[in-house]
C-alpha positions as a Python dict, from the first residue, in 0.01 Angstrom:
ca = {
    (1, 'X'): (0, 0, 0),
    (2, 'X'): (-190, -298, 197),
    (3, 'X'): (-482, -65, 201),
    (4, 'X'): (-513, 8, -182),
    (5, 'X'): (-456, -333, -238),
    (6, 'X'): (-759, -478, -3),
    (7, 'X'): (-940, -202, -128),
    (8, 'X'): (-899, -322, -540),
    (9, 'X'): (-985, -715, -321),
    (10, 'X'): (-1300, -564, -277),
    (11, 'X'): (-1399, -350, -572),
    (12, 'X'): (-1362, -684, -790),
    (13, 'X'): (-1541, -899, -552),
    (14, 'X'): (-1844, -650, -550),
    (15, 'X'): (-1815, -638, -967),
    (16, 'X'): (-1779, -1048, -941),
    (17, 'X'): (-2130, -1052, -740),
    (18, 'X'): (-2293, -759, -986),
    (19, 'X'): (-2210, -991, -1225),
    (20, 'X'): (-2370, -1284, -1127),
    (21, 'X'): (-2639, -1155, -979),
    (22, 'X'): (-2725, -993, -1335),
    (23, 'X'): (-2707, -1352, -1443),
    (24, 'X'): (-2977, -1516, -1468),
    (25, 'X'): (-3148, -1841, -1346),
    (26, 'X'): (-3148, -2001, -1743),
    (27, 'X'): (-2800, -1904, -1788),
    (28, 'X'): (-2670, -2024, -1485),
    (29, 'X'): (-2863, -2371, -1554),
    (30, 'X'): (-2776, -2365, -1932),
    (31, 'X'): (-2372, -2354, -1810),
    (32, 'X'): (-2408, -2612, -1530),
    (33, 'X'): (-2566, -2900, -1842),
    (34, 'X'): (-2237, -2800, -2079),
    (35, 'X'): (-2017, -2839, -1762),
    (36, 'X'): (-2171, -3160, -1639),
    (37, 'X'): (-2127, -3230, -2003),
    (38, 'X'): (-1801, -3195, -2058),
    (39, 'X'): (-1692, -3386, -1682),
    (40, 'X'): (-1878, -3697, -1781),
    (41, 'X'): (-1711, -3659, -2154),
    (42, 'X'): (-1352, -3665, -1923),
    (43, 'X'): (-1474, -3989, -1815),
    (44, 'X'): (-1615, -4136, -2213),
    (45, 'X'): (-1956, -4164, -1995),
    (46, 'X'): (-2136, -4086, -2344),
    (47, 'X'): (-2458, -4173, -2258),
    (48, 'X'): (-2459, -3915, -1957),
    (49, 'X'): (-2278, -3626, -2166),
    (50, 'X'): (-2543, -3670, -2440),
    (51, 'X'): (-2846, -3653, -2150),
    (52, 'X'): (-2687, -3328, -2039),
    (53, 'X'): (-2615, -3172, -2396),
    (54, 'X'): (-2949, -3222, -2488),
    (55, 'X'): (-3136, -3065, -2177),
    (56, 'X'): (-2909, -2811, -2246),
    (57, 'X'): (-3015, -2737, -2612),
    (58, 'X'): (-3348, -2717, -2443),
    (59, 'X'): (-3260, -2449, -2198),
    (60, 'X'): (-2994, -2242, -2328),
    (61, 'X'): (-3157, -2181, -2694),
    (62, 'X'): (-2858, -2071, -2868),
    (63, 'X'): (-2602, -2376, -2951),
    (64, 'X'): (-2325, -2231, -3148),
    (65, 'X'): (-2142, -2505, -3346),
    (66, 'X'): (-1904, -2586, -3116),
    (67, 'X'): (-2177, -2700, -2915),
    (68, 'X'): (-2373, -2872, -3141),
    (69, 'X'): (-2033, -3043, -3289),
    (70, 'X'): (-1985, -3201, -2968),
    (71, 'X'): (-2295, -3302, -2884),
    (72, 'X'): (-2369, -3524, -3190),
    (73, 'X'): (-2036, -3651, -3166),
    (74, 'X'): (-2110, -3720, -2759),
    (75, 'X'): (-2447, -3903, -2910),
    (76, 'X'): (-2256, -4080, -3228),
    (77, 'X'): (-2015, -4294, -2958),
    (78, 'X'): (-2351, -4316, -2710),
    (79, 'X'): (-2483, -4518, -3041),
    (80, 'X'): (-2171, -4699, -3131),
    (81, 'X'): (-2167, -4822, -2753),
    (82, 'X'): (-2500, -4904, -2719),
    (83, 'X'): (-2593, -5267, -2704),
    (84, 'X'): (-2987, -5276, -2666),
    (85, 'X'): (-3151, -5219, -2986),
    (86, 'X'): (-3461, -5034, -2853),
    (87, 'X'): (-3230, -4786, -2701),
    (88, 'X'): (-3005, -4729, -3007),
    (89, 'X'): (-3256, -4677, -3193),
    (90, 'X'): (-3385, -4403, -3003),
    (91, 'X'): (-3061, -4241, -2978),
    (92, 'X'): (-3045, -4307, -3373),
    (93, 'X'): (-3381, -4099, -3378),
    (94, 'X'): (-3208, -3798, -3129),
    (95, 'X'): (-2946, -3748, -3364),
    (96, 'X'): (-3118, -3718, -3701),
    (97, 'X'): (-3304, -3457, -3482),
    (98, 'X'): (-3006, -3282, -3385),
    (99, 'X'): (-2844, -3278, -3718),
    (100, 'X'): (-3189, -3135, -3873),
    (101, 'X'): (-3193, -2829, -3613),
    (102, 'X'): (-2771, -2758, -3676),
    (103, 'X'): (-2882, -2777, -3986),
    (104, 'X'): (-3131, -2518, -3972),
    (105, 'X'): (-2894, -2287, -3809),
    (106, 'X'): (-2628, -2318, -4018),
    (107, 'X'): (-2384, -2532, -3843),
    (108, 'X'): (-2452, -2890, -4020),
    (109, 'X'): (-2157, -2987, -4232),
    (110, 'X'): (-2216, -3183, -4541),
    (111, 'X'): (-1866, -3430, -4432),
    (112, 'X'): (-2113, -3563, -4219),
    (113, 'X'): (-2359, -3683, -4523),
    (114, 'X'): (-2304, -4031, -4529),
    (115, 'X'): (-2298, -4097, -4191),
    (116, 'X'): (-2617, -3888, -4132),
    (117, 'X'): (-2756, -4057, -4409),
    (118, 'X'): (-2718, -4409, -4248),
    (119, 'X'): (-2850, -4315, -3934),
    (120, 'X'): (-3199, -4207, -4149),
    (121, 'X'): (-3204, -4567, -4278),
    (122, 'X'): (-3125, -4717, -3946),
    (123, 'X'): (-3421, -4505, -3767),
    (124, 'X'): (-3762, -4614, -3627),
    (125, 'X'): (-3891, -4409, -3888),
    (126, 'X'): (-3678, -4380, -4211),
    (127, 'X'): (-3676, -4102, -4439),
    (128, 'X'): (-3555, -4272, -4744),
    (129, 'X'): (-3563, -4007, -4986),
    (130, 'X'): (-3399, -3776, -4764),
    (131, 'X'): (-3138, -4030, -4685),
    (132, 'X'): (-3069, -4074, -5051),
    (133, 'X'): (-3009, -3707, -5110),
    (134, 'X'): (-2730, -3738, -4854),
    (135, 'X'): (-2597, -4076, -5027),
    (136, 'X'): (-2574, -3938, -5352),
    (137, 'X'): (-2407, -3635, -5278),
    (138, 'X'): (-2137, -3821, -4996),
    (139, 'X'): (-2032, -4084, -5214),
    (140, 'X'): (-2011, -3896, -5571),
    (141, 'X'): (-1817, -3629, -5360),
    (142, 'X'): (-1470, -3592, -5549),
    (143, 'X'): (-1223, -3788, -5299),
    (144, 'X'): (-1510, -3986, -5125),
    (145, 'X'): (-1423, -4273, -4943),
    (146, 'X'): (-1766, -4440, -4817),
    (147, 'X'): (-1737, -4739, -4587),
    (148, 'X'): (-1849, -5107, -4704),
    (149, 'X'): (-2168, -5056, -4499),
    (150, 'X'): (-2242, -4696, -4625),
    (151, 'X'): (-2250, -4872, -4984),
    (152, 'X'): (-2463, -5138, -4888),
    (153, 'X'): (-2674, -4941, -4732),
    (154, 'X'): (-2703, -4673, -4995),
    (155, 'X'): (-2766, -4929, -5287),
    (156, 'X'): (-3013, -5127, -5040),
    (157, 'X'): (-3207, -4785, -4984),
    (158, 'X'): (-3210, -4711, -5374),
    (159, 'X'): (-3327, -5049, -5429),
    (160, 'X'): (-3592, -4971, -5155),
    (161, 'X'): (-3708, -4674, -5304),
    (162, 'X'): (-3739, -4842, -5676),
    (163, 'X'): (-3946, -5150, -5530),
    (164, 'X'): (-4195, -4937, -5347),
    (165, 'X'): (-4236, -4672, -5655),
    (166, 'X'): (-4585, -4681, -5846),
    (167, 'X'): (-4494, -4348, -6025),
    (168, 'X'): (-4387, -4531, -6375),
    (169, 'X'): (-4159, -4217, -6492),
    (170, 'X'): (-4025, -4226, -6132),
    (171, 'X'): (-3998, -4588, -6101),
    (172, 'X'): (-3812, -4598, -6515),
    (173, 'X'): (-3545, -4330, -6347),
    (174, 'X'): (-3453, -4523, -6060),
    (175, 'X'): (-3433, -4836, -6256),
    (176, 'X'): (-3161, -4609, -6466),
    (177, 'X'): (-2982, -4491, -6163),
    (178, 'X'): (-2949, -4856, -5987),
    (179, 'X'): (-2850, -4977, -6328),
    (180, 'X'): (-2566, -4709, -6320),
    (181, 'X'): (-2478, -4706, -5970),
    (182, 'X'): (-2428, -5063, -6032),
    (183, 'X'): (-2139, -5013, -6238),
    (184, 'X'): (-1995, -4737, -6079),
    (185, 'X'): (-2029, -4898, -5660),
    (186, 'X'): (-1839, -5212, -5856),
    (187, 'X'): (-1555, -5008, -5983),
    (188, 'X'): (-1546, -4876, -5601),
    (189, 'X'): (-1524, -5183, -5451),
    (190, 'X'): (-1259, -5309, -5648),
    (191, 'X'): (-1049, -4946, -5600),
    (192, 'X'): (-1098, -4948, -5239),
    (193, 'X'): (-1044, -5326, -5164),
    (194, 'X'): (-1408, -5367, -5035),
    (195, 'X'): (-1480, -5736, -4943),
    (196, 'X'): (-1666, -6000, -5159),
    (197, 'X'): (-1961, -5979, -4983),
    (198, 'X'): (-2016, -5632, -5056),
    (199, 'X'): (-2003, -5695, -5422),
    (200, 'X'): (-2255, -5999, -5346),
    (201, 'X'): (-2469, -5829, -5170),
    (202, 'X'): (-2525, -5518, -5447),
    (203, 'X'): (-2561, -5772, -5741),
    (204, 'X'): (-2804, -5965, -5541),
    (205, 'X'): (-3015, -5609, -5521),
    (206, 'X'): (-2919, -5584, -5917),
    (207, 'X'): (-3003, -5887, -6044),
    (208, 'X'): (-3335, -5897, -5867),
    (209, 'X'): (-3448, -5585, -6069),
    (210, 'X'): (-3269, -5690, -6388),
    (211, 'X'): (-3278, -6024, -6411),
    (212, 'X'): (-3314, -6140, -6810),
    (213, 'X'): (-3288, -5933, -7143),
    (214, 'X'): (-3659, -5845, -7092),
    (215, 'X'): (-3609, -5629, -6799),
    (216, 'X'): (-3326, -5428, -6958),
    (217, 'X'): (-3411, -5422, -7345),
    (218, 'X'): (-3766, -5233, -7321),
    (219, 'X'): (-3625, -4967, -7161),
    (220, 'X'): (-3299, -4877, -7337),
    (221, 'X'): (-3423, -4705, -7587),
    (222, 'X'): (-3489, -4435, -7306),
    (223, 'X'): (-3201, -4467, -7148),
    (224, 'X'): (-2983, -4384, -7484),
    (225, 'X'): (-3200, -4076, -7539),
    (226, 'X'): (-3075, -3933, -7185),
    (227, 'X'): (-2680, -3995, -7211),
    (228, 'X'): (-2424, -3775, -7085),
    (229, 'X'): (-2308, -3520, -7321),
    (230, 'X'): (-1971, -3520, -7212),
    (231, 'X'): (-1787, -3774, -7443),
    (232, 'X'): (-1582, -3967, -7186),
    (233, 'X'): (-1923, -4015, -6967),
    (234, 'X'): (-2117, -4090, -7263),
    (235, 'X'): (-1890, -4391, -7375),
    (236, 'X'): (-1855, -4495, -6990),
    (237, 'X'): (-2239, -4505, -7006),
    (238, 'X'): (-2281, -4716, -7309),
    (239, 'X'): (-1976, -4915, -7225),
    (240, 'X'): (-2169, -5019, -6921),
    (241, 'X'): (-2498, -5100, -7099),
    (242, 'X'): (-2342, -5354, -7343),
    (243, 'X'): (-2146, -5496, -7013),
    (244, 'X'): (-2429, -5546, -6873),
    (245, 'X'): (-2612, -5717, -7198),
    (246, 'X'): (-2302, -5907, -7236),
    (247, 'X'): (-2385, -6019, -6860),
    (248, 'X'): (-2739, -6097, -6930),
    (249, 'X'): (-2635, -6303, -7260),
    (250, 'X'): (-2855, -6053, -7479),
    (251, 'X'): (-2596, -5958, -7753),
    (252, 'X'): (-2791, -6136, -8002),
    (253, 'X'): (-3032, -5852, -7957),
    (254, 'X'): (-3053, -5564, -8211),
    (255, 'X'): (-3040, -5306, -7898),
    (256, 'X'): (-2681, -5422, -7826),
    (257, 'X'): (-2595, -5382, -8195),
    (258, 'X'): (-2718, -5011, -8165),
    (259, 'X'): (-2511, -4983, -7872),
    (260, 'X'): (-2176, -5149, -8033),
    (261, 'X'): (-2232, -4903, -8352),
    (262, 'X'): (-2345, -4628, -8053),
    (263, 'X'): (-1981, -4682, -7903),
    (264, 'X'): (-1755, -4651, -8235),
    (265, 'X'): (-1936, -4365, -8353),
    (266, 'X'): (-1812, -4189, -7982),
    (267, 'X'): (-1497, -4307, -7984),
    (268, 'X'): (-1378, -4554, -8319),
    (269, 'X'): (-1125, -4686, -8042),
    (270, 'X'): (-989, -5010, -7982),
    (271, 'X'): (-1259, -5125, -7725),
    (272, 'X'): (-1547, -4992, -7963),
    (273, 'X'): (-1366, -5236, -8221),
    (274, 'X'): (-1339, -5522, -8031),
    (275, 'X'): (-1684, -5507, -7944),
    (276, 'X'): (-1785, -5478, -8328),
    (277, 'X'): (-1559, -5823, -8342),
    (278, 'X'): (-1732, -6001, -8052),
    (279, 'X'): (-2090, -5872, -8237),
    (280, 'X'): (-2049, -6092, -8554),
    (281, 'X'): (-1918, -6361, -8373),
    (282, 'X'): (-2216, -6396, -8187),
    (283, 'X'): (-2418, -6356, -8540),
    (284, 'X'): (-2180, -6584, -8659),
    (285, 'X'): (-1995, -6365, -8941),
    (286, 'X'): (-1693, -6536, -8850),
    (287, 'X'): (-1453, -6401, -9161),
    (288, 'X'): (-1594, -6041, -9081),
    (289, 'X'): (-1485, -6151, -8713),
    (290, 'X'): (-1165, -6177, -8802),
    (291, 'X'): (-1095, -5904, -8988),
    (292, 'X'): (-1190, -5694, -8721),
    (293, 'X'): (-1009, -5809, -8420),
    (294, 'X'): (-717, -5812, -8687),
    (295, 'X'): (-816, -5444, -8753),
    (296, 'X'): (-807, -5383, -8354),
    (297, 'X'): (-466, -5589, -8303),
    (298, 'X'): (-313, -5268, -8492),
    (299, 'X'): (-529, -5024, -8241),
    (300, 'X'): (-275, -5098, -7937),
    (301, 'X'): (63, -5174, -7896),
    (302, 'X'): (6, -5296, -7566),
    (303, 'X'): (216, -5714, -7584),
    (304, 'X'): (-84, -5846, -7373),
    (305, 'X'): (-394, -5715, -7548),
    (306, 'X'): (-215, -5838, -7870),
    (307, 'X'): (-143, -6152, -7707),
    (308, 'X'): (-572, -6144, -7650),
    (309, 'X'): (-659, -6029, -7954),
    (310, 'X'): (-486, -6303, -8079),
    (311, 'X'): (-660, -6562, -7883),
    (312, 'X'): (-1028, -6435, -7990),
    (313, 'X'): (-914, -6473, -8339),
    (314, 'X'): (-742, -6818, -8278),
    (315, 'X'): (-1101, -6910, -8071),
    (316, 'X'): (-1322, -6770, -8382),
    (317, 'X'): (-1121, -6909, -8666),
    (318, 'X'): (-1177, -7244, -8444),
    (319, 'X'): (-1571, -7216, -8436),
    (320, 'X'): (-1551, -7162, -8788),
    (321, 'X'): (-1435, -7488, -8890),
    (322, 'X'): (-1067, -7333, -8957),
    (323, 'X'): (-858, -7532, -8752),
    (324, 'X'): (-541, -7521, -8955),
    (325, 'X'): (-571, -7168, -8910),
    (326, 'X'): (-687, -7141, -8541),
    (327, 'X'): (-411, -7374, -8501),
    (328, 'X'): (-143, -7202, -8677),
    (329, 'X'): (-275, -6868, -8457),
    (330, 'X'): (-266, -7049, -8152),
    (331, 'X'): (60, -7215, -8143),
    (332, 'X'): (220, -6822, -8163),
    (333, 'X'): (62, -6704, -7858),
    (334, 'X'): (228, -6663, -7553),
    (335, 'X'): (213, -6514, -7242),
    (336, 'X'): (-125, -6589, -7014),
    (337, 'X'): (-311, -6669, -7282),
    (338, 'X'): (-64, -6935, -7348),
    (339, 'X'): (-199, -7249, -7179),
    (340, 'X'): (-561, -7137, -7318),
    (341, 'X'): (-385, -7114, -7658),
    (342, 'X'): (-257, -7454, -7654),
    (343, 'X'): (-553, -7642, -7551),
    (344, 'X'): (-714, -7496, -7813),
    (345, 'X'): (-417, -7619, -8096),
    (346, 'X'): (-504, -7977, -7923),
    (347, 'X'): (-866, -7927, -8011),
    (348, 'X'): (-771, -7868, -8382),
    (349, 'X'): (-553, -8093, -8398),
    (350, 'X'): (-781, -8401, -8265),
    (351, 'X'): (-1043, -8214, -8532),
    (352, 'X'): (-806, -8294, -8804),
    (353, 'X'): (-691, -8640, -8691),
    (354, 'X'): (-893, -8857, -8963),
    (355, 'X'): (-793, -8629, -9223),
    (356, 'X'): (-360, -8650, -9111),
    (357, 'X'): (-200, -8926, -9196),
    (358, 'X'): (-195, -9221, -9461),
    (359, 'X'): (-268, -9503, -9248),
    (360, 'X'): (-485, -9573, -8950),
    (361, 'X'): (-177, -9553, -8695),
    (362, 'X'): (-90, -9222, -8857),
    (363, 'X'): (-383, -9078, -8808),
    (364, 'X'): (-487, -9221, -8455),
    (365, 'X'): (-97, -9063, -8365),
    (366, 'X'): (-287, -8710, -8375),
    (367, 'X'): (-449, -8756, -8090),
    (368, 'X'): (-117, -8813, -7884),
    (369, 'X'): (4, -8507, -8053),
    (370, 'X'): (-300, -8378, -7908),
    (371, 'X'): (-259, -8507, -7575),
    (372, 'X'): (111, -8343, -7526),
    (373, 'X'): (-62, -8001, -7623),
    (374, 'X'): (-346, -8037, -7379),
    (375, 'X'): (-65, -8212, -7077),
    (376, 'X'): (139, -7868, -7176),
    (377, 'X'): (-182, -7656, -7154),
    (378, 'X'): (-293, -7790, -6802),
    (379, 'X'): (-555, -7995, -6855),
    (380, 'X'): (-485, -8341, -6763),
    (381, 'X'): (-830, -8496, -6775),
    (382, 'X'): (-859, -8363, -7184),
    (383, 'X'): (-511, -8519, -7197),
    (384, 'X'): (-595, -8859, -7112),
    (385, 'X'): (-886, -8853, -7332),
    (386, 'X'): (-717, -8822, -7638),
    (387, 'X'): (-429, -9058, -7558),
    (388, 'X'): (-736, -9351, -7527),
    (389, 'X'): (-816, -9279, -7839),
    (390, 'X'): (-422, -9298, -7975),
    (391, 'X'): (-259, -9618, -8124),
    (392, 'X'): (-305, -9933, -7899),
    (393, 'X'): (-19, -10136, -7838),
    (394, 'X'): (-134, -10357, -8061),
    (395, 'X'): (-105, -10132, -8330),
    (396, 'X'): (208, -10016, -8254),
    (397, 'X'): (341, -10390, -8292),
    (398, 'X'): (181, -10451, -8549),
    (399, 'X'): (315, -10180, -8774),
    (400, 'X'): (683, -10289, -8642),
    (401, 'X'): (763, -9921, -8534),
    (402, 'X'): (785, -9704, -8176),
    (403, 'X'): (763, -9348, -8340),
    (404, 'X'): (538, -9174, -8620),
    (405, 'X'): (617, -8809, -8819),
    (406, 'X'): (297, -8598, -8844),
    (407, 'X'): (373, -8447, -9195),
    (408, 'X'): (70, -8218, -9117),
    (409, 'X'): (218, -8056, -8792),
    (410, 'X'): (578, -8153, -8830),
    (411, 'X'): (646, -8315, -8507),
    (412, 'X'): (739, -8664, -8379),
    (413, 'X'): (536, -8908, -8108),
    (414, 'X'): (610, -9191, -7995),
    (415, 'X'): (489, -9501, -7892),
}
């Protein structure tokens, strides 16, 4: 029984050396860099794993994915480590490599877009089209959560590609697509949380290619003629566009007319009439103004859009010289608009102050009428202002009285 047993000892030792001596000198090399490898990944020595993953790309010739999975993510910490720039950067320049030639054989994964993407910016030499391709497609993914730096990096990189364009159909696109992105990168920042300084820092880019009507109103035209089809996209896109003339104080322009009429033939909603309100305000067709937010009031029954509604009609019947009326509106608002609402009804009221009352005290009484609106609205300083202009105390003892009726608000003030 000892014999049979030494002698199976031996048969497998023999097959154990036939089998490594049929192995050859490449092989044996190409396991000893994934071992090393993997003992210095043990020890998070990053910088030595990725050394020994690359010489062994070199010599064995056939990563599988497995392989190359670890190996950029051996290289990714080596980068996130790495303190000297000169270095990083050349590690920055491995990877992009490595990606390219996993992605040749099949084993890149497209998860890894925006992060491959930023690495391409960050490179000695960047490939910024390339490195948009991956942007695009990483952050419009369905679910994508890009960090604050992949978004400033992606809207820094479309900006980059827009300045250095001379191609004028090329150039007109990208203008489009930072103008959109715009909108879209703000809505993300607000979803996600992002910090202030990301929203800075992609209006800064913004602004500096759109900075007055002039740079916007030229080229909308174009921009109409190439909206989405789908209907929801379509009045995103054009919502967006008067935004952004709203923004750039151009909605005295005929384009943003087009693009008001544009929006309630979409979608004759309650946004597409508000806008048509806000349009002849701005033309000063204050009556039509009116009717229309008063037309939209009955679009929603939402208490705080009324509540809104009714505070752009209040504010419009105001700059129209109606002040009984934008007073009567204002006094019946409530909720936040409520403090607004009353500073304007003191506004009115000190408008109408000569022509309320009989006598001089009467009518100097509207202003401290006035100035208990504006104390109940908030705003001291407007408060005080009117009160100087009230009955002295002179007045008051002249006239032999400590208290006047405003017939034309009914209310009571006092000395």
């Amino acid at each position: 029984m000892k014999l049979q047993k030494l002698l199976l000892s031996a048969l497998v030792l023999v097959s154990l050396s036939a089998y490594s001596q049929e192995e050859t000198e490449q092989e044996r090399e190409c396991k000893r860099m994934r071992f090393l490898a993997g003992e210095d990944l043990k020890i998070k020595n990053y910088a030595g794993a990725s050394a020994y993953y690359i010489k062994g790309e070199a010599i064995c010739g056939n990563y599988d994915k497995a392989n190359y999975d670890r190996m950029i993510g051996s290289i990714r910490n080596t980068i996130s480590a790495e303190a000297d720039k000169v270095k990083k950067t050349a590690y920055i320049d491995t990877i992009i490599g490595v990606y390219d030639r996993a992605e040749q054989k099949g084993f890149y994964d497209q998860a890894n877009d925006l992060i491959r993407a930023s690495y391409m910016i960050q490179s000695s030499k960047p490939n910024r089209a390339a490195a948009d391709v991956l942007f695009t497609r990483g952050i419009t993914k369905v679910g994508a959560v890009p960090s604050e730096t992949q978004v400033n990096l992606y809207y820094s990189n479309l900006y980059t590609l827009y300045s250095d364009c001379v191609e004028a159909a090329k150039k007109t696109e990208l203008k489009k697509r930072m103008i959109s992105d715009y909108f879209s990168l703000s809505k993300m920042v607000n979803d996600l949380k992002m910090s202030a300084k990301t929203q800075e820092n992609i209006t800064t880019y913004f602004n500096n290619i759109v900075r007055s009507c002039e740079d916007i109103l030229p080229d909308l035209k174009g921009f109409l003629a190439t909206l989405p089809q789908d209907k929801e996209m379509k009045k995103k896109a054009v919502v967006n566009f008067m935004t952004l003339l709203e923004t750039k104080k151009c909605t005295d322009a005929k384009e943003y007319e087009m693009l008001v009429d544009t929006l309630n033939m979409i979608d004759p909603s309650l946004d597409g009439k508000l806008a048509k309100a806000r349009l002849l305000v701005s033309k000063k067709r204050y009556s039509e103004a009116v009717a229309a937010f008063k037309e939209a009031k009955t679009m929603t029954t939402e208490s705080a859009k009324i509540e809104e509604i009714e505070y752009m009609i209040a504010s419009t019947q105001f700059n129209s010289g109606s002040y009984n009326a934008a007073y009567s509106t204002a006094m019946g608002i409530s909720g936040e608009n409520r403090s607004e609402a009353l500073h304007l009804a003191a506004k009115c009221v000190a408008q109408l102050a000569n022509s309320c009352g009989s006598s001089t005290i009467e009518r100097k009484a509207n202003f401290l009428y006035a100035a208990r609106l504006a104390d109940q609205a908030g705003q001291g300083g407007a408060a005080a202002k009117y009160r100087a202009s009230g009955p002295t105390d002179g007045e008051w003892f002249d006239a032999g009285i400590s208290s006047i009726n405003l017939s034309c608000w009914n209310v009571t003030v006092s000395k």
